[in-house]
Amino acid sequence: MTIIRLKTIIEAPIEIVFDASRDIDLHINSAKKTKEKAIAGTTSGLIGYNETVTWKGKHFGIYLTHQSKITAYKYPTYFVDEMIKGHFDSFKHQHIFRSNGTQTEMMDILTYTIPYGILGKILDFFILKKHLTKFLTSRNQYIKIITTQKSM
């Protein structure tokens, strides 16, 4: 199992950051490099508890789909999306938010396993973990820019 932990500090209220993190349209705009589109389930606006979204995006030169469901939700401090269908054996993304005065601390904890035995482990070590970390970091920076502008 691979774990990616990211912390992003944002100068915006927790409610604004929480909503931005579950905004389908914001995600699409933040992932233009991979041509992400929501093709089924909740395809626009804010995704909520027990709702699903199916993403289609171009990663490693090919289009891949990934369906996830919001399996835990506590406004405005926590939600979890988990893969229902996709190319991982398992995929769980925890989103944790803490208010600190005028700032919000946004934590991402992504845990996943991939198939293909030792070949999968090598792929993960050399390529996939770096790709996912870069993808999430880029998305978080986009959220930071948008939410900081909204709170001004």
Tab-separated table of N, CA and C in Angstrom:
chain	number	residue	atom	x	y	z
A	1	MET	N	0.844	-1.176	0.000
A	1	MET	CA	0.000	0.000	0.000
A	1	MET	C	0.893	1.243	0.000
A	2	THR	N	0.525	2.194	-0.835
A	2	THR	CA	1.251	3.456	-0.909
A	2	THR	C	0.424	4.538	-0.231
A	3	ILE	N	1.094	5.426	0.496
A	3	ILE	CA	0.429	6.542	1.171
A	3	ILE	C	1.083	7.845	0.733
A	4	ILE	N	0.262	8.789	0.315
A	4	ILE	CA	0.720	10.142	-0.008
A	4	ILE	C	0.031	11.083	0.970
A	5	ARG	N	0.834	11.898	1.658
A	5	ARG	CA	0.306	12.899	2.597
A	5	ARG	C	0.733	14.286	2.133
A	6	LEU	N	-0.239	15.165	1.999
A	6	LEU	CA	0.052	16.549	1.624
A	6	LEU	C	-0.662	17.493	2.582
A	7	LYS	N	0.004	18.595	2.909
A	7	LYS	CA	-0.615	19.629	3.738
A	7	LYS	C	-0.502	20.949	2.987
A	8	THR	N	-1.626	21.652	2.883
A	8	THR	CA	-1.658	22.943	2.208
A	8	THR	C	-2.314	23.948	3.146
A	9	ILE	N	-1.649	25.069	3.367
A	9	ILE	CA	-2.195	26.140	4.197
A	9	ILE	C	-2.795	27.188	3.268
A	10	ILE	N	-4.053	27.561	3.547
A	10	ILE	CA	-4.786	28.472	2.674
A	10	ILE	C	-5.367	29.611	3.500
A	11	GLU	N	-5.184	30.823	3.016
A	11	GLU	CA	-5.736	32.022	3.669
A	11	GLU	C	-7.187	32.203	3.257
A	12	ALA	N	-8.054	31.347	3.797
A	12	ALA	CA	-9.481	31.406	3.498
A	12	ALA	C	-10.233	30.627	4.574
A	13	PRO	N	-11.498	30.970	4.774
A	13	PRO	CA	-12.302	30.244	5.765
A	13	PRO	C	-12.476	28.769	5.393
A	14	ILE	N	-12.616	27.944	6.404
A	14	ILE	CA	-12.697	26.498	6.229
A	14	ILE	C	-13.851	26.099	5.307
A	15	GLU	N	-15.003	26.773	5.419
A	15	GLU	CA	-16.172	26.414	4.604
A	15	GLU	C	-15.897	26.609	3.111
A	16	ILE	N	-15.201	27.682	2.780
A	16	ILE	CA	-14.882	27.965	1.372
A	16	ILE	C	-13.903	26.917	0.831
A	17	VAL	N	-12.900	26.563	1.622
A	17	VAL	CA	-11.907	25.575	1.190
A	17	VAL	C	-12.554	24.192	1.064
A	18	PHE	N	-13.393	23.843	2.030
A	18	PHE	CA	-14.084	22.547	1.997
A	18	PHE	C	-14.927	22.420	0.727
A	19	ASP	N	-15.732	23.443	0.448
A	19	ASP	CA	-16.588	23.400	-0.735
A	19	ASP	C	-15.777	23.381	-2.026
A	20	ALA	N	-14.689	24.128	-2.071
A	20	ALA	CA	-13.838	24.121	-3.270
A	20	ALA	C	-13.257	22.736	-3.517
A	21	SER	N	-12.955	22.018	-2.462
A	21	SER	CA	-12.340	20.696	-2.583
A	21	SER	C	-13.296	19.637	-3.113
A	22	ARG	N	-14.590	19.899	-3.012
A	22	ARG	CA	-15.562	18.930	-3.522
A	22	ARG	C	-16.335	19.476	-4.722
A	23	ASP	N	-15.808	20.526	-5.311
A	23	ASP	CA	-16.430	21.177	-6.470
A	23	ASP	C	-15.945	20.497	-7.762
A	24	ILE	N	-16.848	19.841	-8.454
A	24	ILE	CA	-16.514	19.111	-9.680
A	24	ILE	C	-15.963	20.057	-10.750
A	25	ASP	N	-16.598	21.209	-10.921
A	25	ASP	CA	-16.164	22.167	-11.946
A	25	ASP	C	-14.762	22.707	-11.651
A	26	LEU	N	-14.476	22.969	-10.385
A	26	LEU	CA	-13.136	23.428	-10.005
A	26	LEU	C	-12.101	22.346	-10.314
A	27	HIS	N	-12.440	21.103	-10.023
A	27	HIS	CA	-11.514	20.001	-10.310
A	27	HIS	C	-11.215	19.926	-11.810
A	28	ILE	N	-12.251	20.051	-12.620
A	28	ILE	CA	-12.063	20.015	-14.076
A	28	ILE	C	-11.120	21.129	-14.512
A	29	ASN	N	-11.322	22.326	-13.985
A	29	ASN	CA	-10.462	23.463	-14.334
A	29	ASN	C	-9.035	23.283	-13.838
A	30	SER	N	-8.865	22.615	-12.704
A	30	SER	CA	-7.523	22.428	-12.151
A	30	SER	C	-6.748	21.325	-12.880
A	31	ALA	N	-7.450	20.495	-13.639
A	31	ALA	CA	-6.822	19.334	-14.265
A	31	ALA	C	-6.864	19.418	-15.791
A	32	LYS	N	-6.685	20.606	-16.310
A	32	LYS	CA	-6.726	20.790	-17.766
A	32	LYS	C	-5.609	20.012	-18.470
A	33	LYS	N	-4.459	19.864	-17.819
A	33	LYS	CA	-3.340	19.138	-18.440
A	33	LYS	C	-3.689	17.688	-18.747
A	34	THR	N	-4.543	17.087	-17.911
A	34	THR	CA	-4.925	15.696	-18.116
A	34	THR	C	-6.306	15.572	-18.777
A	35	LYS	N	-6.872	16.706	-19.170
A	35	LYS	CA	-8.165	16.737	-19.875
A	35	LYS	C	-9.263	16.012	-19.098
A	36	GLU	N	-9.267	16.206	-17.757
A	36	GLU	CA	-10.260	15.558	-16.903
A	36	GLU	C	-11.662	16.047	-17.241
A	37	LYS	N	-12.585	15.085	-17.282
A	37	LYS	CA	-14.005	15.381	-17.464
A	37	LYS	C	-14.800	14.464	-16.553
A	38	ALA	N	-15.872	15.000	-15.996
A	38	ALA	CA	-16.807	14.183	-15.229
A	38	ALA	C	-17.845	13.668	-16.221
A	39	ILE	N	-17.914	12.350	-16.399
A	39	ILE	CA	-18.754	11.795	-17.457
A	39	ILE	C	-19.995	11.057	-16.934
A	40	ALA	N	-20.088	10.833	-15.631
A	40	ALA	CA	-21.265	10.167	-15.070
A	40	ALA	C	-21.366	10.491	-13.587
A	41	GLY	N	-22.563	10.273	-13.033
A	41	GLY	CA	-22.794	10.586	-11.625
A	41	GLY	C	-22.958	12.088	-11.462
A	42	THR	N	-22.382	12.636	-10.414
A	42	THR	CA	-22.397	14.079	-10.208
A	42	THR	C	-21.349	14.675	-11.136
A	43	THR	N	-21.796	15.405	-12.147
A	43	THR	CA	-20.871	15.900	-13.174
A	43	THR	C	-20.650	17.404	-13.096
A	44	SER	N	-21.280	18.076	-12.141
A	44	SER	CA	-21.112	19.519	-12.000
A	44	SER	C	-21.506	19.919	-10.583
A	45	GLY	N	-20.973	21.039	-10.115
A	45	GLY	CA	-21.329	21.530	-8.784
A	45	GLY	C	-20.628	20.765	-7.678
A	46	LEU	N	-21.244	20.812	-6.492
A	46	LEU	CA	-20.643	20.202	-5.301
A	46	LEU	C	-21.103	18.760	-5.138
A	47	ILE	N	-20.151	17.864	-4.985
A	47	ILE	CA	-20.485	16.464	-4.726
A	47	ILE	C	-20.691	16.296	-3.221
A	48	GLY	N	-21.636	15.446	-2.858
A	48	GLY	CA	-21.952	15.243	-1.448
A	48	GLY	C	-21.917	13.790	-1.051
A	49	TYR	N	-22.299	13.550	0.194
A	49	TYR	CA	-22.257	12.209	0.769
A	49	TYR	C	-23.054	11.214	-0.066
A	50	ASN	N	-22.461	10.053	-0.280
A	50	ASN	CA	-23.068	8.918	-0.967
A	50	ASN	C	-23.251	9.152	-2.467
A	51	GLU	N	-22.707	10.231	-2.991
A	51	GLU	CA	-22.795	10.495	-4.425
A	51	GLU	C	-21.544	9.955	-5.113
A	52	THR	N	-21.692	9.693	-6.409
A	52	THR	CA	-20.573	9.171	-7.188
A	52	THR	C	-20.225	10.132	-8.309
A	53	VAL	N	-19.009	9.996	-8.800
A	53	VAL	CA	-18.566	10.696	-10.004
A	53	VAL	C	-17.656	9.743	-10.770
A	54	THR	N	-17.801	9.761	-12.088
A	54	THR	CA	-16.896	8.995	-12.935
A	54	THR	C	-16.070	9.985	-13.733
A	55	TRP	N	-14.765	9.891	-13.577
A	55	TRP	CA	-13.824	10.776	-14.248
A	55	TRP	C	-13.223	10.078	-15.458
A	56	LYS	N	-12.957	10.861	-16.489
A	56	LYS	CA	-12.190	10.379	-17.632
A	56	LYS	C	-11.085	11.397	-17.857
A	57	GLY	N	-9.856	10.928	-17.889
A	57	GLY	CA	-8.715	11.818	-18.071
A	57	GLY	C	-7.570	11.104	-18.755
A	58	LYS	N	-6.671	11.901	-19.297
A	58	LYS	CA	-5.537	11.346	-20.033
A	58	LYS	C	-4.306	11.328	-19.120
A	59	HIS	N	-3.895	10.119	-18.781
A	59	HIS	CA	-2.726	9.916	-17.935
A	59	HIS	C	-1.802	8.932	-18.645
A	60	PHE	N	-0.540	9.274	-18.711
A	60	PHE	CA	0.462	8.431	-19.366
A	60	PHE	C	0.116	8.173	-20.836
A	61	GLY	N	-0.519	9.164	-21.459
A	61	GLY	CA	-0.806	9.086	-22.886
A	61	GLY	C	-2.060	8.331	-23.272
A	62	ILE	N	-2.778	7.807	-22.290
A	62	ILE	CA	-4.021	7.095	-22.612
A	62	ILE	C	-5.164	7.606	-21.728
A	63	TYR	N	-6.378	7.512	-22.249
A	63	TYR	CA	-7.551	7.917	-21.479
A	63	TYR	C	-7.943	6.803	-20.509
A	64	LEU	N	-8.100	7.175	-19.259
A	64	LEU	CA	-8.478	6.246	-18.200
A	64	LEU	C	-9.750	6.751	-17.527
A	65	THR	N	-10.562	5.827	-17.011
A	65	THR	CA	-11.732	6.218	-16.231
A	65	THR	C	-11.553	5.759	-14.792
A	66	HIS	N	-12.172	6.536	-13.904
A	66	HIS	CA	-12.061	6.281	-12.468
A	66	HIS	C	-13.386	6.705	-11.838
A	67	GLN	N	-14.089	5.755	-11.249
A	67	GLN	CA	-15.348	6.077	-10.574
A	67	GLN	C	-15.131	6.046	-9.072
A	68	SER	N	-15.566	7.110	-8.410
A	68	SER	CA	-15.427	7.154	-6.957
A	68	SER	C	-16.736	7.580	-6.309
A	69	LYS	N	-16.806	7.309	-5.010
A	69	LYS	CA	-18.003	7.596	-4.220
A	69	LYS	C	-17.578	8.294	-2.939
A	70	ILE	N	-18.366	9.268	-2.507
A	70	ILE	CA	-18.118	9.928	-1.223
A	70	ILE	C	-18.668	8.995	-0.140
A	71	THR	N	-17.762	8.402	0.632
A	71	THR	CA	-18.143	7.372	1.604
A	71	THR	C	-18.185	7.878	3.043
A	72	ALA	N	-17.633	9.060	3.284
A	72	ALA	CA	-17.691	9.689	4.610
A	72	ALA	C	-17.754	11.192	4.385
A	73	TYR	N	-18.488	11.878	5.290
A	73	TYR	CA	-18.712	13.308	5.066
A	73	TYR	C	-19.103	13.967	6.386
A	74	LYS	N	-18.327	14.957	6.790
A	74	LYS	CA	-18.667	15.760	7.964
A	74	LYS	C	-18.328	17.214	7.645
A	75	TYR	N	-19.352	17.990	7.333
A	75	TYR	CA	-19.161	19.389	6.938
A	75	TYR	C	-18.712	20.210	8.133
A	76	PRO	N	-17.724	21.064	8.015
A	76	PRO	CA	-16.795	21.329	6.922
A	76	PRO	C	-15.390	20.790	7.200
A	77	THR	N	-15.297	19.652	7.877
A	77	THR	CA	-13.976	19.210	8.339
A	77	THR	C	-13.428	17.949	7.681
A	78	TYR	N	-14.276	17.174	6.971
A	78	TYR	CA	-13.785	15.874	6.531
A	78	TYR	C	-14.687	15.287	5.456
A	79	PHE	N	-14.079	14.717	4.444
A	79	PHE	CA	-14.798	13.824	3.551
A	79	PHE	C	-13.816	12.858	2.919
A	80	VAL	N	-14.353	11.740	2.442
A	80	VAL	CA	-13.539	10.683	1.862
A	80	VAL	C	-14.150	10.276	0.536
A	81	ASP	N	-13.290	10.167	-0.488
A	81	ASP	CA	-13.750	9.546	-1.727
A	81	ASP	C	-12.973	8.249	-1.922
A	82	GLU	N	-13.714	7.211	-2.336
A	82	GLU	CA	-13.113	5.899	-2.543
A	82	GLU	C	-13.476	5.376	-3.925
A	83	MET	N	-12.531	4.716	-4.554
A	83	MET	CA	-12.744	4.156	-5.876
A	83	MET	C	-13.765	3.022	-5.820
A	84	ILE	N	-14.684	3.069	-6.788
A	84	ILE	CA	-15.629	1.969	-6.999
A	84	ILE	C	-15.142	1.132	-8.182
A	85	LYS	N	-14.758	1.833	-9.265
A	85	LYS	CA	-14.224	1.173	-10.461
A	85	LYS	C	-13.037	1.975	-10.957
A	86	GLY	N	-12.014	1.279	-11.413
A	86	GLY	CA	-10.841	1.961	-11.926
A	86	GLY	C	-9.680	1.004	-12.071
A	87	HIS	N	-8.495	1.571	-12.197
A	87	HIS	CA	-7.306	0.770	-12.495
A	87	HIS	C	-6.448	0.452	-11.268
A	88	PHE	N	-6.935	0.779	-10.096
A	88	PHE	CA	-6.239	0.454	-8.850
A	88	PHE	C	-6.909	-0.763	-8.217
A	89	ASP	N	-6.177	-1.461	-7.363
A	89	ASP	CA	-6.814	-2.484	-6.539
A	89	ASP	C	-7.645	-1.815	-5.447
A	90	SER	N	-7.118	-0.722	-4.896
A	90	SER	CA	-7.860	0.086	-3.918
A	90	SER	C	-7.371	1.525	-4.034
A	91	PHE	N	-8.245	2.459	-3.663
A	91	PHE	CA	-7.925	3.889	-3.770
A	91	PHE	C	-8.840	4.625	-2.804
A	92	LYS	N	-8.251	5.255	-1.787
A	92	LYS	CA	-9.013	5.995	-0.768
A	92	LYS	C	-8.338	7.336	-0.552
A	93	HIS	N	-9.111	8.416	-0.730
A	93	HIS	CA	-8.580	9.770	-0.591
A	93	HIS	C	-9.332	10.478	0.532
A	94	GLN	N	-8.622	10.705	1.645
A	94	GLN	CA	-9.184	11.431	2.780
A	94	GLN	C	-8.849	12.911	2.637
A	95	HIS	N	-9.859	13.755	2.860
A	95	HIS	CA	-9.701	15.211	2.814
A	95	HIS	C	-10.032	15.718	4.217
A	96	ILE	N	-9.049	16.322	4.877
A	96	ILE	CA	-9.218	16.772	6.261
A	96	ILE	C	-8.941	18.265	6.317
A	97	PHE	N	-9.817	19.006	7.021
A	97	PHE	CA	-9.707	20.464	7.073
A	97	PHE	C	-9.720	20.918	8.526
A	98	ARG	N	-8.799	21.830	8.848
A	98	ARG	CA	-8.730	22.414	10.195
A	98	ARG	C	-8.645	23.918	10.077
A	99	SER	N	-9.476	24.599	10.855
A	99	SER	CA	-9.461	26.057	10.866
A	99	SER	C	-8.425	26.530	11.869
A	100	ASN	N	-7.649	27.536	11.467
A	100	ASN	CA	-6.621	28.100	12.335
A	100	ASN	C	-6.681	29.622	12.173
A	101	GLY	N	-7.659	30.235	12.818
A	101	GLY	CA	-7.821	31.683	12.678
A	101	GLY	C	-8.305	32.031	11.286
A	102	THR	N	-7.491	32.782	10.557
A	102	THR	CA	-7.865	33.180	9.196
A	102	THR	C	-7.405	32.157	8.161
A	103	GLN	N	-6.737	31.127	8.598
A	103	GLN	CA	-6.208	30.123	7.678
A	103	GLN	C	-6.961	28.795	7.820
A	104	THR	N	-6.886	28.015	6.756
A	104	THR	CA	-7.376	26.647	6.787
A	104	THR	C	-6.233	25.723	6.408
A	105	GLU	N	-6.043	24.691	7.209
A	105	GLU	CA	-5.080	23.652	6.888
A	105	GLU	C	-5.848	22.540	6.166
A	106	MET	N	-5.433	22.265	4.939
A	106	MET	CA	-6.050	21.219	4.140
A	106	MET	C	-5.076	20.051	4.057
A	107	MET	N	-5.511	18.899	4.530
A	107	MET	CA	-4.681	17.688	4.503
A	107	MET	C	-5.277	16.694	3.521
A	108	ASP	N	-4.433	16.129	2.695
A	108	ASP	CA	-4.819	15.031	1.815
A	108	ASP	C	-4.059	13.803	2.276
A	109	ILE	N	-4.781	12.714	2.466
A	109	ILE	CA	-4.149	11.430	2.731
A	109	ILE	C	-4.703	10.466	1.691
A	110	LEU	N	-3.863	10.108	0.750
A	110	LEU	CA	-4.251	9.205	-0.325
A	110	LEU	C	-3.557	7.867	-0.105
A	111	THR	N	-4.352	6.801	0.003
A	111	THR	CA	-3.801	5.455	0.122
A	111	THR	C	-4.324	4.632	-1.047
A	112	TYR	N	-3.420	3.871	-1.636
A	112	TYR	CA	-3.829	3.052	-2.777
A	112	TYR	C	-2.925	1.835	-2.905
A	113	THR	N	-3.463	0.853	-3.603
A	113	THR	CA	-2.680	-0.316	-4.004
A	113	THR	C	-2.921	-0.527	-5.493
A	114	ILE	N	-1.914	-1.038	-6.156
A	114	ILE	CA	-2.043	-1.273	-7.589
A	114	ILE	C	-1.791	-2.747	-7.899
A	115	PRO	N	-2.357	-3.191	-9.012
A	115	PRO	CA	-2.162	-4.598	-9.406
A	115	PRO	C	-0.787	-4.832	-10.023
A	116	TYR	N	-0.588	-5.978	-10.563
A	116	TYR	CA	0.584	-6.376	-11.352
A	116	TYR	C	1.792	-6.782	-10.511
A	117	GLY	N	1.579	-7.124	-9.248
A	117	GLY	CA	2.647	-7.683	-8.428
A	117	GLY	C	3.889	-6.816	-8.365
A	118	ILE	N	5.056	-7.425	-8.549
A	118	ILE	CA	6.332	-6.713	-8.440
A	118	ILE	C	6.463	-5.658	-9.526
A	119	LEU	N	5.934	-5.923	-10.708
A	119	LEU	CA	5.959	-4.935	-11.791
A	119	LEU	C	5.167	-3.686	-11.388
A	120	GLY	N	4.024	-3.886	-10.740
A	120	GLY	CA	3.230	-2.763	-10.243
A	120	GLY	C	3.970	-1.961	-9.188
A	121	LYS	N	4.685	-2.653	-8.310
A	121	LYS	CA	5.454	-1.962	-7.260
A	121	LYS	C	6.569	-1.112	-7.873
A	122	ILE	N	7.206	-1.628	-8.898
A	122	ILE	CA	8.268	-0.873	-9.580
A	122	ILE	C	7.674	0.352	-10.284
A	123	LEU	N	6.567	0.147	-10.989
A	123	LEU	CA	5.875	1.244	-11.662
A	123	LEU	C	5.480	2.319	-10.651
A	124	ASP	N	4.946	1.892	-9.513
A	124	ASP	CA	4.537	2.834	-8.473
A	124	ASP	C	5.738	3.623	-7.950
A	125	PHE	N	6.801	2.927	-7.637
A	125	PHE	CA	7.980	3.563	-7.053
A	125	PHE	C	8.599	4.594	-7.990
A	126	PHE	N	8.725	4.252	-9.266
A	126	PHE	CA	9.434	5.132	-10.196
A	126	PHE	C	8.539	6.154	-10.902
A	127	ILE	N	7.242	5.871	-11.026
A	127	ILE	CA	6.412	6.753	-11.847
A	127	ILE	C	5.119	7.192	-11.159
A	128	LEU	N	4.301	6.243	-10.722
A	128	LEU	CA	2.938	6.549	-10.314
A	128	LEU	C	2.848	7.446	-9.087
A	129	LYS	N	3.601	7.147	-8.041
A	129	LYS	CA	3.527	7.958	-6.819
A	129	LYS	C	3.924	9.407	-7.121
A	130	LYS	N	4.942	9.604	-7.921
A	130	LYS	CA	5.362	10.967	-8.289
A	130	LYS	C	4.275	11.661	-9.107
A	131	HIS	N	3.675	10.932	-10.034
A	131	HIS	CA	2.611	11.487	-10.868
A	131	HIS	C	1.415	11.922	-10.008
A	132	LEU	N	0.976	11.065	-9.111
A	132	LEU	CA	-0.172	11.393	-8.266
A	132	LEU	C	0.139	12.534	-7.299
A	133	THR	N	1.352	12.562	-6.764
A	133	THR	CA	1.747	13.655	-5.871
A	133	THR	C	1.736	14.981	-6.621
A	134	LYS	N	2.283	14.995	-7.819
A	134	LYS	CA	2.293	16.208	-8.646
A	134	LYS	C	0.865	16.630	-9.006
A	135	PHE	N	0.026	15.676	-9.358
A	135	PHE	CA	-1.364	15.946	-9.707
A	135	PHE	C	-2.101	16.587	-8.532
A	136	LEU	N	-1.978	16.003	-7.337
A	136	LEU	CA	-2.644	16.541	-6.150
A	136	LEU	C	-2.069	17.899	-5.737
A	137	THR	N	-0.767	18.048	-5.813
A	137	THR	CA	-0.137	19.322	-5.456
A	137	THR	C	-0.620	20.434	-6.375
A	138	SER	N	-0.695	20.148	-7.657
A	138	SER	CA	-1.184	21.125	-8.625
A	138	SER	C	-2.639	21.484	-8.335
A	139	ARG	N	-3.450	20.497	-8.061
A	139	ARG	CA	-4.860	20.739	-7.731
A	139	ARG	C	-4.971	21.584	-6.465
A	140	ASN	N	-4.178	21.268	-5.458
A	140	ASN	CA	-4.226	22.025	-4.207
A	140	ASN	C	-3.799	23.477	-4.399
A	141	GLN	N	-2.810	23.718	-5.233
A	141	GLN	CA	-2.397	25.094	-5.507
A	141	GLN	C	-3.506	25.861	-6.224
A	142	TYR	N	-4.215	25.178	-7.104
A	142	TYR	CA	-5.346	25.801	-7.792
A	142	TYR	C	-6.445	26.149	-6.779
A	143	ILE	N	-6.752	25.222	-5.877
A	143	ILE	CA	-7.737	25.487	-4.822
A	143	ILE	C	-7.292	26.672	-3.978
A	144	LYS	N	-6.010	26.723	-3.670
A	144	LYS	CA	-5.476	27.820	-2.852
A	144	LYS	C	-5.677	29.174	-3.544
A	145	ILE	N	-5.393	29.243	-4.825
A	145	ILE	CA	-5.564	30.498	-5.575
A	145	ILE	C	-7.032	30.901	-5.607
A	146	ILE	N	-7.904	29.964	-5.954
A	146	ILE	CA	-9.331	30.271	-6.092
A	146	ILE	C	-9.943	30.669	-4.754
A	147	THR	N	-9.661	29.934	-3.702
A	147	THR	CA	-10.286	30.217	-2.404
A	147	THR	C	-9.739	31.495	-1.776
A	148	THR	N	-8.468	31.786	-1.994
A	148	THR	CA	-7.899	33.013	-1.477
A	148	THR	C	-8.559	34.213	-2.155
A	149	GLN	N	-8.796	34.120	-3.448
A	149	GLN	CA	-9.482	35.192	-4.176
A	149	GLN	C	-10.909	35.377	-3.688
A	150	LYS	N	-11.615	34.270	-3.424
A	150	LYS	CA	-13.001	34.330	-2.957
A	150	LYS	C	-13.120	34.987	-1.585
A	151	SER	N	-12.111	34.775	-0.740
A	151	SER	CA	-12.211	35.283	0.628
A	151	SER	C	-11.749	36.732	0.775
A	152	MET	N	-11.257	37.317	-0.309
A	152	MET	CA	-10.798	38.715	-0.248
A	152	MET	C	-11.961	39.679	-0.350
